[in-house]
Amino acid sequence: MLKNIVFVALIFIHVLFAQSSPPPCFFNSLAVSISIAISIIVLLLLVGHLLNFQQLKFIALKEVESLAVLIFFLIFVLFSYNFISQKLSWIINFDPAGWGSRFSGDSIAEDVLKKMAAKGSNITIQQKAIVLVEENDRLLEILLKKAISFSESTAIEASKSSYITFYSTGFGTSTCSLYSIFRGPINLLFNALALGSFAIYFTKSILVVFGQSIICLLFPIGLFLAFFNLTRKAGIALISLCLSFYFIFPFSIALFTDYYNANYSKQDSILNQKTDLENVFPNLDLYLRNPNQNIPPNVNKNRWGVSIESYRCDPNYYNDSTIPDNVSSIMDILLSNLNKVLNFVIVKSIFIMLLSLSLTISFSSALAHALGLEIDLSILARLT
Amino acid sequence: MEKFFLLLLTLISVIFAQVPPPPLSPPIFYLYATAQPPDINNLEEGNLNSVNLTSTFYYYLFFSCPADQNNVNPCVFNFSSIYFKAGSYFFTICNQTVRPNLCFHVVEDGETKLFLAKDIFLYNSDILDENGKSINKLDLLTLGYGVNISKGQGWQFFPKNEKRYSITFYKPMLTYTLSNFFCKVNGTIKDIDDYNTFGIPFNSFYFSIALPNGSSCSLSQKTHSLEPYFCSQDFPQDLLNYLRSRYSFSYANIPPNSFSLDFIFSFPLKREYSPYKIRFNVAPYYTENERAFTIESVTLLCSTNLVNYTLAGEGKVYRDNIEILATASEPSRNLQPSSFSTDFSLNILVIVNPNTSNQKNLFLNWTCLNSACTQTDFQTNIASNTILDKYESFSDKEIRTLIKLNTSSICPNGEKDNILIKAKGGPSSAGFEDKEIELYSGPCSGKIKFLAEIYKDKQKDGTYLDFELDGSEQNKEQFIIIKIKNLQNTNKVNINLNSKLFDGTLKYSSFSPTVASLPAIFHFNTFYDLKSLTVFLTPVGDDQTIFREFNFILEKPVLAIDKVKIAGSPLSVEQSQDLEKNLRLYLGERNEVDIDFVFLVPYKIKGYDFQTSLVPLYGGKCELSSVSKNADFASIKVRFKEKGCILKVRGVAGTAEDKSLSDWVSVKIYSKGVFVAQSPDSFCSSNRILSSQYFKFFLIAFSSLIVIIAIAFMLGSFTSNPRLLEWSKREIIETIILSLLIASIGFFLTLSCEKYFDISSIMNLFGLPQTKTISIHTPILDFAQQTMYNIIERVHSTIIILRRDIAYFHILGSAYTYSSSIGELILQSFISYFSGININNAAGAYNFIGVYNFLLNLNNFYLFNILVHYFLLFFLSSASGLIVFLLPIGLFFRCLPFVKNVGSALIAIGIGFYVLFPMAYVVYGLFLNSTAISVSLHCLVFSSDELCKSFNIYTQKQTSQSINVADVNKFISDKYLYMAELVEVGSFTEQTFPYPDAIFNYEENKKTLQPVYPVDKKSFSPNLSIYFGLSALNFLLAFFIPTIILVVVLGFVRDLASILGGDIDVSKLLYLA
């Protein structure tokens, strides 16, 4: 009894502090659900009373108890979902000023960042998580473009061959095919980027979908189902999943991403600064894409006086001695940077997403158990 | 005690049951009134743009009753169905208790009656006597609800019994700002002779529309259209066209000696036409037979939507002083009670010399709490006599301040100084943020400097006008009038004023005279060509107008047609007739048109579905170019450089050519048919075994059960076996419960394909907002099936593209080979010596095959998963599905002691999958169809899409109202994703692939050794991130959410099984996912 009173008192205190009211869209399903549920209970009681059927009355009274728990739970969530979101958001205090430059030109993003930096801002955890994931997306996009450019350039180099005939007799050499050894690492890079991008888009989708629809669509439906004995389990499963994905998932994403940013941001430096990797990409890129740009200083000239940048492969049969040097130096640069890229992709994009998803599903499983669901929701973790 | 408890619960139940659920419709506000009693002689106008119901206001209602022949009939007014609706709330009662109420009293013959109002509209009626002369103009403004004025019904008019009604609106607690009018005019005419039937009314009357800029237009009704009768030149052409396109009429139920005609048109009023003043005149018009008729009534019905709160103001620099007027007014957002606080703040900041170290400023701050405003802060380092005059006014929803500043003290150096005036403010309630506007920025004085430029921004797809007005001669007020001529193509006109000055101060300045301080920069963003533009500068008190007209465009406009609708059937090999209609490209005055669209045309031949295959276009003089890829889809670029060019179209079936003689270019397309997957039949259209034969199976099983129980009971009685007796008694009770359950569920079982219980019922149940993208009268099972099928199509489309691209990369990587023969032919020495270099310039395509295969595998898996669900739906949920077997067998097993659990499980699975599984997909489908969700998901992947420019991913809200539901619909059903296949990254030129010239026979060598460039010599890279995003989206749609649905359904099955007495571990079924 005392426990229940404390529970109710806590909720009321919480509601008092939260000070936000649920949107009007919610009341519709609430009114429908409560009125139908109470009607059923009354009917059971009435029939039980008239027929003197104690079991029916017992069932009805038990239903009243379940409904009371649900209603208190409902009040708790409804009046505090915004409050909780903001509180969760305050826990994570990353410094958005540090990476504002990455969003330069995006006025909306800058605005959001500015608000985040402002003291006492009302940014919710969902918005914070989306900004963090969006930043990952942008970094990944940069990587992807570089990788595509690198891949195309090296493939073109590898396809070069030369031939010579003399009086209908001749031979051909394809010394540049040595460049095709980049294909393996590049495929690895692409697959990693695909997974990373996949994880980021999935995370964003979940954040957006649950952020938008939780209060006005999914939660009311879950609630409606949970009000009736027959569909209570289904409703509880839905409610648990919704709340977990609304609160825990963005919180977890933001927390881990912020932690990563705070402690391992040096790993990201490849994306911010000119590095060896970036030096290779645009130079090969230059060859294909932008002929009017000044040729870098390290050029040599072929037999016909055409300038060739040092990383380009000269396919002429007599000039194959420089190729291994080029290839090995590019490979060195590629592999050393690939390591960092994979670290970024796998840890920051994929691992954090998987970790958050596992946490969320575990939480929803626990919540569902607390609310009385026997099905083990953690089987959903297979989705990860 | 128990009875008391029961009574209490019953009471609570009754109270709860009577609470009507509040509607979820978007805020719509129907009110057209002024806060003052109307001027009866001048009633046609009113500031409809903004109605502030800030206090008690009056509405006068005048009815006059023209005499009938007997002078006996009293006026009859039927108000019974009137009620008032504002935003999300119904104002159904007149007590100010829980919610803000709005109601009115009608005093009739000394007796006060209470009415609730709905759909209040202006009512305008002229009553004419026999000579056609107006005898009474009193009844110009009435309030009513859908009442047609006609003899014998509803309202009757007799002048001798004229009555006046006054309606008082009690103080509402709301302030609304209205926009977006939709108007409809209804009217009736009468006194048509018997033999004048159809012909007369159609050219019998006209009506006119007057706009606030002084322009007006009269339109007369022709046989089947509305034609402009007399229109002033500056009447917006697009509005006129819109009126004409939306005009319709109807005639029905013609009583003797009269004729009834409804003429209805509606048009959304945009910001350009505001503040909105529009007048409708309908006048009788004599016909050819000189037979007059009389207009009996005209009704103007308008509606509008709510907008957010406003912060407005303006700064005016006069010779001696500066005037600042700033206003912050209460929002009506969402109409939540919490937003009705009267908490306001308004700050004004004046900075002199903002960019120099000599900066001075003046900061004024007001805070209003519950209508009491205080000046909480005042900071200045400007001379104390700066403020000449200060006036503040406020209401409970608005704070307004007008300040006069002395220019001699803040601008001692005259024109060299600059002034920057800003205002910031808004409600202090939670959820609202301060708006900031710049009221004035510029010099204290100066001369008029006039710079203007019209240019076309291809990227932003609009025509822009920039002009700058720098200072004014006398520091007086300036009028700026902007007229836009020759606006064409009236479907969309989107003109945004994007200027520092006009953003906050002048909202509707494009078509109305507005007051502006200088300088100002305007950006007109239109979807049309701005062919000429006139700018007037009129100093106040001076007749001399500085005038400049532009009739030139600096850059030739490029009309970008983003979507070409293809109508009719494309040609097959056998049928080659009517594709001319398919592509019609309007060139107009332009010389150049870019079209970029995706080409996939479905059509039917002899009942089979086909779609077009490769449809390349080749140009002659027109320099058409095409990018076409494979047999299923083609992306085409066409460029027309001149009129009358010859178009050649080459298809699989042959070549055709056409010459465009006019502005309209017809393109013939030949295509080859290939099979396209047919849409599946509706599950509901299968034989309705369940509805007809379900009870038969049930009765058989039920009878066997009763027989078994009876036998057990008899055996038990005969052998006096208590166990048998006990068992049969327990079974009897469970059987009764079961039969009740199944009889009631049997009712639900027949619902899934019924028309009377469709998804609109579910939407109503949950109060979901209606969306136009789905037909709400779809049966449940059909909608669930359609939802799944849409997802299947979506995933399958992704797979098709991936497959196609993998093949394409294989071909691309091998086909385009640069073969540069750098021959040195030394023919003079008779030595044949060749050497050369081969380059595969698209070899990079091979590298993408790996990642595409990876994505293909993923998507195949998702497709497989959603197909499993689709077959589950078919197998378990359709009317002729497994439930026909599961229910009776389960019932039968349930009767047997040893297989009771099995029976319960079968019944639970059958009912769970039959009822809840499709229902869950219906909710999922509604969820996907909601605008916010579909826009969000769409914009996650296609963030550069036009649709998504107004979508803010961070706050997950649309930053404007411009998102069209029809556009959103593309997300679900269209092949929209094909638009983003490749991105252009560069071009192959002779500089990027240099080859040394041949010494001999240079020209010939150049021709033969030209590398095989890709189309347009452009280098394309796949837009990988789009594919990643699509795959992630497919994962969500086809795998993640379906699995959650399965979990929910299994929870239900588990529950049901335990109620039925069987305990099954359904969690193993989750491995279905």
CSV table of N, CA, C and O in Angstrom, one decimal, chain B residues 826-867:
chain,number,residue,atom,x,y,z
B,826,ILE,N,56.0,6.3,-90.4
B,826,ILE,CA,57.1,6.9,-91.2
B,826,ILE,C,57.0,6.3,-92.6
B,826,ILE,O,57.8,5.4,-93.0
B,827,LEU,N,56.0,6.7,-93.3
B,827,LEU,CA,55.8,6.2,-94.6
B,827,LEU,C,56.9,6.6,-95.6
B,827,LEU,O,57.2,5.9,-96.6
B,828,GLN,N,57.5,7.7,-95.2
B,828,GLN,CA,58.5,8.2,-96.2
B,828,GLN,C,59.7,7.2,-96.2
B,828,GLN,O,60.3,7.0,-97.3
B,829,SER,N,59.9,6.6,-95.1
B,829,SER,CA,61.1,5.7,-95.1
B,829,SER,C,60.6,4.2,-95.3
B,829,SER,O,61.4,3.3,-95.2
B,830,PHE,N,59.3,4.1,-95.6
B,830,PHE,CA,58.8,2.7,-95.9
B,830,PHE,C,59.0,1.8,-94.8
B,830,PHE,O,59.2,0.6,-94.9
B,831,ILE,N,59.0,2.3,-93.6
B,831,ILE,CA,59.1,1.4,-92.4
B,831,ILE,C,57.8,1.5,-91.7
B,831,ILE,O,57.3,2.6,-91.3
B,832,SER,N,57.2,0.4,-91.5
B,832,SER,CA,55.9,0.4,-90.8
B,832,SER,C,56.1,0.2,-89.3
B,832,SER,O,56.6,-0.8,-88.9
B,833,TYR,N,55.8,1.2,-88.6
B,833,TYR,CA,56.1,1.1,-87.2
B,833,TYR,C,54.9,1.7,-86.4
B,833,TYR,O,54.5,2.8,-86.6
B,834,PHE,N,54.3,0.9,-85.6
B,834,PHE,CA,53.2,1.4,-84.8
B,834,PHE,C,53.4,1.1,-83.3
B,834,PHE,O,54.0,0.1,-83.0
B,835,SER,N,53.0,2.1,-82.6
B,835,SER,CA,52.9,1.8,-81.1
B,835,SER,C,51.7,2.6,-80.6
B,835,SER,O,51.2,3.5,-81.2
B,836,GLY,N,51.2,2.2,-79.4
B,836,GLY,CA,50.1,2.9,-78.9
B,836,GLY,C,49.8,2.5,-77.5
B,836,GLY,O,50.4,1.6,-76.9
B,837,ILE,N,48.8,3.1,-77.0
B,837,ILE,CA,48.3,2.9,-75.6
B,837,ILE,C,46.8,2.6,-75.6
B,837,ILE,O,46.1,3.3,-76.3
B,838,ASN,N,46.4,1.6,-74.9
B,838,ASN,CA,45.0,1.4,-74.7
B,838,ASN,C,44.6,1.8,-73.3
B,838,ASN,O,45.3,1.4,-72.3
B,839,ILE,N,43.5,2.5,-73.2
B,839,ILE,CA,43.0,2.8,-71.9
B,839,ILE,C,41.5,2.5,-71.8
B,839,ILE,O,40.8,2.9,-72.7
B,840,ASN,N,41.1,1.9,-70.8
B,840,ASN,CA,39.7,1.7,-70.5
B,840,ASN,C,39.2,2.7,-69.6
B,840,ASN,O,39.5,2.7,-68.4
B,841,ASN,N,38.6,3.7,-70.2
B,841,ASN,CA,38.3,4.9,-69.4
B,841,ASN,C,37.1,4.7,-68.4
B,841,ASN,O,36.8,5.6,-67.7
B,842,ALA,N,36.5,3.6,-68.5
B,842,ALA,CA,35.4,3.4,-67.6
B,842,ALA,C,35.7,2.2,-66.7
B,842,ALA,O,34.7,1.5,-66.2
B,843,ALA,N,36.9,1.8,-66.6
B,843,ALA,CA,37.3,0.6,-65.9
B,843,ALA,C,36.9,0.7,-64.5
B,843,ALA,O,36.7,-0.4,-63.8
B,844,GLY,N,36.7,1.9,-63.9
B,844,GLY,CA,36.3,2.0,-62.5
B,844,GLY,C,35.0,1.4,-62.2
B,844,GLY,O,34.7,1.1,-61.1
B,845,ALA,N,34.2,1.2,-63.3
B,845,ALA,CA,32.9,0.7,-63.0
B,845,ALA,C,32.9,-0.7,-62.4
B,845,ALA,O,32.1,-1.1,-61.7
B,846,TYR,N,34.0,-1.5,-62.8
B,846,TYR,CA,34.1,-2.8,-62.3
B,846,TYR,C,34.2,-2.8,-60.8
B,846,TYR,O,33.7,-3.7,-60.1
B,847,ASN,N,34.8,-1.8,-60.2
B,847,ASN,CA,35.0,-1.8,-58.8
B,847,ASN,C,33.7,-1.7,-58.0
B,847,ASN,O,33.7,-2.0,-56.8
B,848,PHE,N,32.7,-1.1,-58.7
B,848,PHE,CA,31.4,-1.0,-57.9
B,848,PHE,C,30.6,-2.2,-57.9
B,848,PHE,O,29.6,-2.3,-57.1
B,849,ILE,N,31.0,-3.2,-58.7
B,849,ILE,CA,30.1,-4.4,-58.8
B,849,ILE,C,30.1,-5.1,-57.4
B,849,ILE,O,29.1,-5.6,-57.0
B,850,GLY,N,31.2,-5.1,-56.8
B,850,GLY,CA,31.3,-5.8,-55.5
B,850,GLY,C,30.3,-5.2,-54.5
B,850,GLY,O,29.5,-5.9,-53.9
B,851,VAL,N,30.3,-3.9,-54.3
B,851,VAL,CA,29.4,-3.3,-53.3
B,851,VAL,C,28.0,-3.4,-53.8
B,851,VAL,O,27.1,-3.6,-53.0
B,852,TYR,N,27.7,-3.4,-55.1
B,852,TYR,CA,26.4,-3.6,-55.6
B,852,TYR,C,25.9,-5.0,-55.3
B,852,TYR,O,24.7,-5.2,-55.0
B,853,ASN,N,26.7,-5.9,-55.4
B,853,ASN,CA,26.4,-7.3,-55.1
B,853,ASN,C,26.0,-7.4,-53.7
B,853,ASN,O,25.1,-8.1,-53.3
B,854,PHE,N,26.8,-6.8,-52.9
B,854,PHE,CA,26.5,-6.8,-51.4
B,854,PHE,C,25.1,-6.2,-51.1
B,854,PHE,O,24.4,-6.8,-50.4
B,855,LEU,N,24.8,-5.1,-51.7
B,855,LEU,CA,23.5,-4.5,-51.5
B,855,LEU,C,22.4,-5.4,-52.1
B,855,LEU,O,21.3,-5.5,-51.5
B,856,LEU,N,22.7,-6.0,-53.2
B,856,LEU,CA,21.7,-6.8,-53.8
B,856,LEU,C,21.4,-8.0,-52.9
B,856,LEU,O,20.2,-8.4,-52.7
B,857,ASN,N,22.4,-8.6,-52.3
B,857,ASN,CA,22.1,-9.7,-51.4
B,857,ASN,C,21.3,-9.2,-50.2
B,857,ASN,O,20.3,-9.9,-49.8
B,858,LEU,N,21.6,-8.1,-49.7
B,858,LEU,CA,20.8,-7.6,-48.5
B,858,LEU,C,19.4,-7.4,-48.9
B,858,LEU,O,18.4,-7.8,-48.3
B,859,ASN,N,19.1,-6.7,-50.1
B,859,ASN,CA,17.8,-6.4,-50.5
B,859,ASN,C,17.0,-7.7,-50.8
B,859,ASN,O,15.8,-7.8,-50.6
B,860,ASN,N,17.7,-8.7,-51.4
B,860,ASN,CA,17.1,-10.0,-51.7
B,860,ASN,C,16.5,-10.6,-50.4
B,860,ASN,O,15.4,-11.1,-50.3
B,861,PHE,N,17.3,-10.4,-49.3
B,861,PHE,CA,16.9,-11.0,-48.0
B,861,PHE,C,15.6,-10.2,-47.5
B,861,PHE,O,14.7,-10.9,-47.0
B,862,TYR,N,15.6,-8.9,-47.7
B,862,TYR,CA,14.5,-8.2,-47.2
B,862,TYR,C,13.2,-8.5,-48.0
B,862,TYR,O,12.1,-8.7,-47.5
B,863,LEU,N,13.5,-8.7,-49.3
B,863,LEU,CA,12.3,-9.1,-50.2
B,863,LEU,C,11.8,-10.4,-49.7
B,863,LEU,O,10.6,-10.6,-49.7
B,864,PHE,N,12.7,-11.3,-49.4
B,864,PHE,CA,12.3,-12.6,-49.0
B,864,PHE,C,11.4,-12.5,-47.7
B,864,PHE,O,10.4,-13.2,-47.6
B,865,ASN,N,11.9,-11.7,-46.8
B,865,ASN,CA,11.2,-11.6,-45.5
B,865,ASN,C,9.8,-11.0,-45.7
B,865,ASN,O,8.8,-11.6,-45.2
B,866,ILE,N,9.7,-10.0,-46.5
B,866,ILE,CA,8.4,-9.3,-46.7
B,866,ILE,C,7.5,-10.3,-47.5
B,866,ILE,O,6.2,-10.3,-47.3
B,867,LEU,N,8.1,-11.1,-48.4
B,867,LEU,CA,7.3,-12.0,-49.1
B,867,LEU,C,6.7,-13.1,-48.2
B,867,LEU,O,5.6,-13.5,-48.3
